[in-house]
Coordinates of C-alpha atoms and ligand atoms in Angstrom, one line a residue:
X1 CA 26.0 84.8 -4.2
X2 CA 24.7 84.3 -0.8
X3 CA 21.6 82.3 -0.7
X4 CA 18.8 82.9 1.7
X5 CA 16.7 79.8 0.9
X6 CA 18.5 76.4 -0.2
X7 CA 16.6 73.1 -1.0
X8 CA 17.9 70.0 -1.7
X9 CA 16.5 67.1 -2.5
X10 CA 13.7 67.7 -0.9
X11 CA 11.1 64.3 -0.8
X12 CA 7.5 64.5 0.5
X13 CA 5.4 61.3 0.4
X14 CA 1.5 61.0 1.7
X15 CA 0.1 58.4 2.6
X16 CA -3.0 57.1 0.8
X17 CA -5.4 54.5 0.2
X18 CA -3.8 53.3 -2.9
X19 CA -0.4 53.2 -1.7
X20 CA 2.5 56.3 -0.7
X21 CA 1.7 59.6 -3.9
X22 CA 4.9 60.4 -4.1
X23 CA 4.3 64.4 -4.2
X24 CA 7.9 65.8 -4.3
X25 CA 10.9 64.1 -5.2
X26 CA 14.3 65.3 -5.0
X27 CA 13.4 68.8 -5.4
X28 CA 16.2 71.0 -5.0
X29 CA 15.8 74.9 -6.0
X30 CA 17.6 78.2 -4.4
X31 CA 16.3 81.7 -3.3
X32 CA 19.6 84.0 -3.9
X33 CA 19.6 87.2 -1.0
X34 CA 17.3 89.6 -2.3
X35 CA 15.9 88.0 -5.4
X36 CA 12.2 87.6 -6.4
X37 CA 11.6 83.5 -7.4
X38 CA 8.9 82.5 -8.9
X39 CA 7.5 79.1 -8.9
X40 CA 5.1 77.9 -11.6
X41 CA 3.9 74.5 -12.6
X42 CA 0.3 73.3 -13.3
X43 CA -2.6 72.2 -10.8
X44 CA -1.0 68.7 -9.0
X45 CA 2.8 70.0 -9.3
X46 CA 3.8 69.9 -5.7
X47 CA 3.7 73.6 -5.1
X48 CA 1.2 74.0 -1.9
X49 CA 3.4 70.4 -1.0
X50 CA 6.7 72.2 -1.0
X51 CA 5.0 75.4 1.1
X52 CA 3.5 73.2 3.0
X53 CA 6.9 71.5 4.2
X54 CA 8.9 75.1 4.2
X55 CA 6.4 76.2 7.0
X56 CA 6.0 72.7 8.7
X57 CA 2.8 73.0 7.8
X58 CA 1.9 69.9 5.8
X59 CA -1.0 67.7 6.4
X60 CA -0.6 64.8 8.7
X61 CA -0.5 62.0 6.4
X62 CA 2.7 63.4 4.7
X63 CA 6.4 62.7 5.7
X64 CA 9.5 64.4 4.9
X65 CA 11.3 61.4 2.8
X66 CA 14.1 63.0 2.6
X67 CA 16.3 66.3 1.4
X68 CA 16.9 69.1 3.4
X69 CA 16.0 73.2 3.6
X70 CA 18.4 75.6 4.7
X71 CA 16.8 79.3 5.9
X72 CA 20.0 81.5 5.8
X73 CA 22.3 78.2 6.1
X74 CA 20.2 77.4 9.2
X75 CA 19.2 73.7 8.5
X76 CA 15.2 74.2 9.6
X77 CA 14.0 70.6 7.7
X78 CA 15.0 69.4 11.2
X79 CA 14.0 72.2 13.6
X80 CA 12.2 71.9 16.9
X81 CA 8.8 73.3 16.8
X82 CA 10.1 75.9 19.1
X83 CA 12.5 77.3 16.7
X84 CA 10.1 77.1 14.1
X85 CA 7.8 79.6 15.9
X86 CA 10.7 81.7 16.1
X87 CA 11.7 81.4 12.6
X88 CA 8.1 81.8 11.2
X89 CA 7.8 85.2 13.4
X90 CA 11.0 86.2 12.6
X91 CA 12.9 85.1 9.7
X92 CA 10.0 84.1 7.0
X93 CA 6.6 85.2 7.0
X94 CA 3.9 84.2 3.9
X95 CA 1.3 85.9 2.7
X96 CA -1.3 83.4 1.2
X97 CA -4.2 83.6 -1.5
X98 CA -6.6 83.9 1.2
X99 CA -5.6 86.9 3.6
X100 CA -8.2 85.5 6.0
X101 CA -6.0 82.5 6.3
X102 CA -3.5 84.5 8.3
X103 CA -6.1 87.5 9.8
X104 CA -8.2 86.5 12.7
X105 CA -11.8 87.3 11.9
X106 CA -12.7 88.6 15.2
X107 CA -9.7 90.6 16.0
X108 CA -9.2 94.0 15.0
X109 CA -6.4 94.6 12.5
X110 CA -4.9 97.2 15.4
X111 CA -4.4 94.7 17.6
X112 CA -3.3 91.9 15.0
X113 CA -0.6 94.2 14.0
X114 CA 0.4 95.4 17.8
X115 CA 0.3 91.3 18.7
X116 CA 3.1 90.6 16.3
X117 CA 5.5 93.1 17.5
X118 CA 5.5 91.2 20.7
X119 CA 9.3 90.9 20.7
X120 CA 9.8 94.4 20.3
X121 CA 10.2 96.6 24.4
X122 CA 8.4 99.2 23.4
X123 CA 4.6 100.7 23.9
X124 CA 1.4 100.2 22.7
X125 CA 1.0 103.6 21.4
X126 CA 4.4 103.8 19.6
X127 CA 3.3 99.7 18.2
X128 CA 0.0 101.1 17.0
X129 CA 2.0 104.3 15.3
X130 CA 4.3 101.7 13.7
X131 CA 1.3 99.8 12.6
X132 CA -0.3 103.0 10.8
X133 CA 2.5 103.8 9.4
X134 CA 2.7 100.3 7.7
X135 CA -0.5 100.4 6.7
X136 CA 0.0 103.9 5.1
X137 CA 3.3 102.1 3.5
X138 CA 1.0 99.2 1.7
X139 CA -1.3 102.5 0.5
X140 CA -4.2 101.8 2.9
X141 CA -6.1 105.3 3.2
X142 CA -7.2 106.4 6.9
X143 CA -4.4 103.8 8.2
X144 CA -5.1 105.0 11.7
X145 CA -8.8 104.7 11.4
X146 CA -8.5 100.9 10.0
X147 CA -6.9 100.1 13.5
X148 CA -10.1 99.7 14.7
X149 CA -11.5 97.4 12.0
X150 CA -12.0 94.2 11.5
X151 CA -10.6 92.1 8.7
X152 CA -14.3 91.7 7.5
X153 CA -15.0 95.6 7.6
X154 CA -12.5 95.4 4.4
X155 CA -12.0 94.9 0.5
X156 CA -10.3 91.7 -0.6
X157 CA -7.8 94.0 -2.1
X158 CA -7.4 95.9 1.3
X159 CA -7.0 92.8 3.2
X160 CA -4.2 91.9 1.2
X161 CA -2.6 94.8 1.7
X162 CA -2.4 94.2 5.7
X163 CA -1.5 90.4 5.6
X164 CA 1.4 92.1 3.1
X165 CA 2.0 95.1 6.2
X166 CA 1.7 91.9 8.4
X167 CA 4.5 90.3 6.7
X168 CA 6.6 93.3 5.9
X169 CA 6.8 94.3 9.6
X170 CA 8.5 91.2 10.8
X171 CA 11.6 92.3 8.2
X172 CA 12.0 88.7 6.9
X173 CA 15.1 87.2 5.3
X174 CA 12.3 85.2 3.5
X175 CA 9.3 86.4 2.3
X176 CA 6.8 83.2 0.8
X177 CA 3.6 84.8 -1.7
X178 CA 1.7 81.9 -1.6
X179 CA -0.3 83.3 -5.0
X180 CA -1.4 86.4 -3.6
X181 CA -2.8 88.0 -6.3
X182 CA -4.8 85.1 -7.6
X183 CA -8.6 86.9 -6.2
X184 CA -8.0 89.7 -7.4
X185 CA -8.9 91.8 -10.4
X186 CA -6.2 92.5 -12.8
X187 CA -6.0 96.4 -12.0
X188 CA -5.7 95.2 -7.9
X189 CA -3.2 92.2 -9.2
X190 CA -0.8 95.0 -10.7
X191 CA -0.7 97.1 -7.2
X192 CA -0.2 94.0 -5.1
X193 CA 2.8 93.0 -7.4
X194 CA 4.5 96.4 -7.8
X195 CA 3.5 96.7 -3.6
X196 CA 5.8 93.5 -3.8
X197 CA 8.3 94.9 -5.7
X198 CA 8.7 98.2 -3.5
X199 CA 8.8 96.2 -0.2
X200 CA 11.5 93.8 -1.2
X201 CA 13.6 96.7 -2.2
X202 CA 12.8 98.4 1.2
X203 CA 13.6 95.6 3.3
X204 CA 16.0 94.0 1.1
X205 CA 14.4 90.4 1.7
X206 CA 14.5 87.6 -0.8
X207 CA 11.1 86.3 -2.3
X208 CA 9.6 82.8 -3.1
X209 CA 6.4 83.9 -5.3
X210 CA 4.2 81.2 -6.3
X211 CA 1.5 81.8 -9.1
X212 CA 0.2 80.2 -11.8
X213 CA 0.0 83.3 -14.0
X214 CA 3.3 83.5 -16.1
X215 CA 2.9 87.0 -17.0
X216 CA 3.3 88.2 -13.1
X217 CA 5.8 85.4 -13.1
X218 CA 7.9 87.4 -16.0
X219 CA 6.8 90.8 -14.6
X220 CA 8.1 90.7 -10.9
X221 CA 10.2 87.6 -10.8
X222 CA 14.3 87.8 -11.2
X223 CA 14.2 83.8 -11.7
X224 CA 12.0 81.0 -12.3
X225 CA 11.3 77.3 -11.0
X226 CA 9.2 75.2 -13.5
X227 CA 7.6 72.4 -11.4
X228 CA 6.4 69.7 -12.8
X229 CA 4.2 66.2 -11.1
X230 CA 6.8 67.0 -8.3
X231 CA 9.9 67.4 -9.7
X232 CA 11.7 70.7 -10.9
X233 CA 12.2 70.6 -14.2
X234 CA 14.1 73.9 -15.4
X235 CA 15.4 76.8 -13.4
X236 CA 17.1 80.1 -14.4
X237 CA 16.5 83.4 -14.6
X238 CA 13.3 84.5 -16.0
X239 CA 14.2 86.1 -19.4
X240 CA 16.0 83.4 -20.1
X241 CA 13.7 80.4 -19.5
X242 CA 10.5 82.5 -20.6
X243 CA 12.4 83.4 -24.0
X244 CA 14.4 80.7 -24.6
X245 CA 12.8 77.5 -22.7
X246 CA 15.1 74.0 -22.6
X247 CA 12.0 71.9 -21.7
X248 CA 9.9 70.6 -23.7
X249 CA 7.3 71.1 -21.0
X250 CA 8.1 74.8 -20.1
X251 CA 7.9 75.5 -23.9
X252 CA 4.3 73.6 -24.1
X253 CA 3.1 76.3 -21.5
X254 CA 4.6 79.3 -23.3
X255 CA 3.2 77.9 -26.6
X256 CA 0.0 77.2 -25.6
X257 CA -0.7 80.6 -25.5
X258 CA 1.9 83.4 -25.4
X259 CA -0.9 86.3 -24.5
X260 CA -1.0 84.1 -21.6
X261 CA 2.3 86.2 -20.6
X262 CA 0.6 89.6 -20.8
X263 CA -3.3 88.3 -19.7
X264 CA -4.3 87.3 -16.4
X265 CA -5.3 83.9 -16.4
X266 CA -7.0 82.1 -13.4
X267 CA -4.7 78.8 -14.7
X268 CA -2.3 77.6 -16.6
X269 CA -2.8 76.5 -20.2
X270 CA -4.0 73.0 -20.4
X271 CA -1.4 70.9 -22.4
X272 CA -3.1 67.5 -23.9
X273 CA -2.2 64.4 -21.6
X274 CA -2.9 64.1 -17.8
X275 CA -0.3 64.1 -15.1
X276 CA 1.7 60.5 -14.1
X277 CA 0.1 59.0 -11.2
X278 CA 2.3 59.7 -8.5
X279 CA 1.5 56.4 -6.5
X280 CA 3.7 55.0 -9.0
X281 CA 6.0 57.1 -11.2
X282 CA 7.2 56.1 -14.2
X283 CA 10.8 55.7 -15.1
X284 CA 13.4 58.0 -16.7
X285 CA 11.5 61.2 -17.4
X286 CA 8.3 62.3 -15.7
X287 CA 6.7 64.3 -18.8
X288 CA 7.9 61.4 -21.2
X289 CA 3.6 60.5 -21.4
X290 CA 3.2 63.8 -23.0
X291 CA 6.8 65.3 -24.6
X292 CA 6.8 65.7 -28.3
X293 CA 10.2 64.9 -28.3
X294 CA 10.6 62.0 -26.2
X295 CA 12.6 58.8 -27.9
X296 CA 14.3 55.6 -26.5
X297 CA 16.7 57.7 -24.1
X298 CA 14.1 59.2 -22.3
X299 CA 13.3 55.8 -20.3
X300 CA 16.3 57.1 -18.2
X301 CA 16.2 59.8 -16.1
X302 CA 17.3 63.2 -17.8
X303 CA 20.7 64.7 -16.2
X304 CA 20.4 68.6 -15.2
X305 CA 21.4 69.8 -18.5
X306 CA 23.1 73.4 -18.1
X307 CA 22.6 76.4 -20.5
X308 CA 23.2 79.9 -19.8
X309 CA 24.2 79.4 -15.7
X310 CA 21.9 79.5 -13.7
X311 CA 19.9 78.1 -16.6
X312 CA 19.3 74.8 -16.6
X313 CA 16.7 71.8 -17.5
X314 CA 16.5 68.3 -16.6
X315 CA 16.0 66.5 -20.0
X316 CA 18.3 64.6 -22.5
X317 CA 17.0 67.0 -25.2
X318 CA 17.5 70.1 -23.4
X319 CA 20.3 71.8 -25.8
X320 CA 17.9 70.6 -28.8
X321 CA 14.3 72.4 -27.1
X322 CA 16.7 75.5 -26.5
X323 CA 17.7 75.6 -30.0
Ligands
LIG1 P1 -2.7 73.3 -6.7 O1 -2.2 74.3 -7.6 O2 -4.0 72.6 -7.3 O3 -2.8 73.6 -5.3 P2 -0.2 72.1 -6.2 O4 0.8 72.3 -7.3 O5 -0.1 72.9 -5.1 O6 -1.7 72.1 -6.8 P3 -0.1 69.9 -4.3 O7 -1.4 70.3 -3.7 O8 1.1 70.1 -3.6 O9 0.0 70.5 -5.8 O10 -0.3 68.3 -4.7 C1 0.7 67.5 -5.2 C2 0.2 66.1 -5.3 O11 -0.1 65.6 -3.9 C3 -1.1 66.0 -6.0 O12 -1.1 64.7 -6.7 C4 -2.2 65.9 -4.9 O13 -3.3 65.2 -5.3 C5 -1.4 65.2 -3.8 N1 -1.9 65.6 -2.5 C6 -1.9 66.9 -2.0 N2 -2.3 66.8 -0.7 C7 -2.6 65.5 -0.4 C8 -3.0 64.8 0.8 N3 -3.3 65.5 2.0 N4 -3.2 63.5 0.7 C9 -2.9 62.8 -0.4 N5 -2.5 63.4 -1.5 C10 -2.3 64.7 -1.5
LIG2 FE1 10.8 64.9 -23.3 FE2 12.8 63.1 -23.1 FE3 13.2 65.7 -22.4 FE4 11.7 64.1 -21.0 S1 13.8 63.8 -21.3 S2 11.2 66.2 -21.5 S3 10.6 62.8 -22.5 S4 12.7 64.9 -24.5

């Protein structure tokens, strides 16, 4: 299967008063061509981290330890911030929690959408037809009328719906949903996702979807990456893991609360203990502090146990938690 994202080993460290946090280590995970992924892990994971050094985009007292990211076997860990314009234009686009994060306030949406087909030879008139009709796509009513408005002049909801046109009309290979649905209402939540849904078919791109409601997860997701304290810790398709977790900490979450799978939650349940301090991590298994089934073993680090392939979970218990 050809894979349109590919990380491995991936190693992010910032630097801070008490010494490097040690925010991702070793993470590798893979986007497949044309699959949804959905990333989920609680509050402190590594997940804004791991967007953060997809985009280039992380703050300055991080580095890049080590691992590397392939875009479409392109190695872009490494790339020149020239060709990560490109490739951000192009090839990847994200659509964040906050649509104003990627709207300028004080630019009409018209011209937003007109200033990103820059590459394209053609005229303004044809670039503001293709914008309508990408705003009609994303269900926008009036689309030619919102040309003229600003991002402010809109619903939350609305304004999602063009960062989502935004993104769509670059035709990525790699679309990043940086927990898009997270402001909104549940009735706006289920639009955005089956909006999702309908786009990736239509353009055929693959998805990285991070969110920390597991029901969307299950809903709109072909696979799943558990994250936890910066490490993956299971990975496989979504059915799978959801209904027959191999980690003890993937099966905490599900536990917790199962309704959480069919409510929308603003987090994820809270599972007694607190996260490892990542300043210094402890050795052998990261969730060993708060796993009901650690024993003496667990003081070494757990080998990627594999289940059903791609299923699989990094803990010496992992064909016991499965059952
Ligand atoms: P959330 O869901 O709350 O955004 P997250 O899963 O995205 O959490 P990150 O924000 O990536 O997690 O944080 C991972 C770890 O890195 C946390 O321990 C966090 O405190 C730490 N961290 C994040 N940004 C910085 C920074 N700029 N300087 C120092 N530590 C940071
Ligand atoms: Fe728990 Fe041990 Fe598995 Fe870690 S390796 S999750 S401590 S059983």
């Amino acid at each position: 299967m050809t894979k349109t994202l590919e990380v491995e080993r991936l190693s992010v460290t910032y630097a801070t008063r008490e010494g490097g946090l040690q925010a991702l280590r070793e993470v590798s995970l893979e986007v497949p061509a044309g699959q949804i992924v959905g990333i989920v892990g609680e509050s402190g994971c590594g997940k804004s981290t791991l967007i953060g050094a997809l985009l280039h985009l992380l703050p300055e007292n991080a580095t890049r330890t080590g691992g590397s990211i392939r875009l479409a076997d392109e190695e872009i860990a490494t790339a020149s911030p020239r060709r990560l314009r490109d490739l951000r234009g192009q090839d990847m686009s994200v659509v964040f929690q906050d649509p104003m994060t990627s709207l300028n306030p004080v630019i009409s949406i018209g011209r937003q959408m007109r200033d990103i087909q820059y590459r394209d030879r053609i005229g303004h008139a044809e670039k503001n037809d293709r914008a309508a009709a990408m705003l009609a796509r994303v269900g926008m009513p009036d689309p030619k009328g919102k040309l003229s408005a600003y991002p402010h002049e809109l619903s939350g909801g609305m304004r999602q719906r063009v960062a989502i046109a935004m993104a769509a009309m670059m035709m990525p290979k790699l679309l990043i949903a940086d927990e898009p649905t997270t402001a909104l209402d549940a009735t706006l939540e289920i639009q955005i996702i089956e909006l999702l849904k309908e786009i990736q078919k239509e353009i055929g791109c693959a998805i990285l979807f991070i969110s920390h409601h597991l029901g969307v997860i299950a809903e709109l997701c072909d696979r799943v990456v558990v994250m936890y304290a910066g490490e993956v810790v299971e990975e496989g398709a979504v059915e799978e893991v959801f209904l027959r977790p191999a980690h003890p900490y993937t099966q905490k979450l599900i536990e917790c609360d199962p309704g959480r799978l069919k409510r929308k939650v603003a987090s994820l349940p809270s599972i007694p203990g607190s996260l490892p301090d990542l300043t210094n991590p402890p050795a052998g298994c990261i969730f060993r502090a708060r796993c009901p089934y650690a024993t003496d073993i667990c003081i070494e680090r757990p080998p990627r146990v594999t289940l059903t392939p791609p299923h699989w979970a990094a803990c010496h218990h992992a064909q016991e938690v499965h059952g």
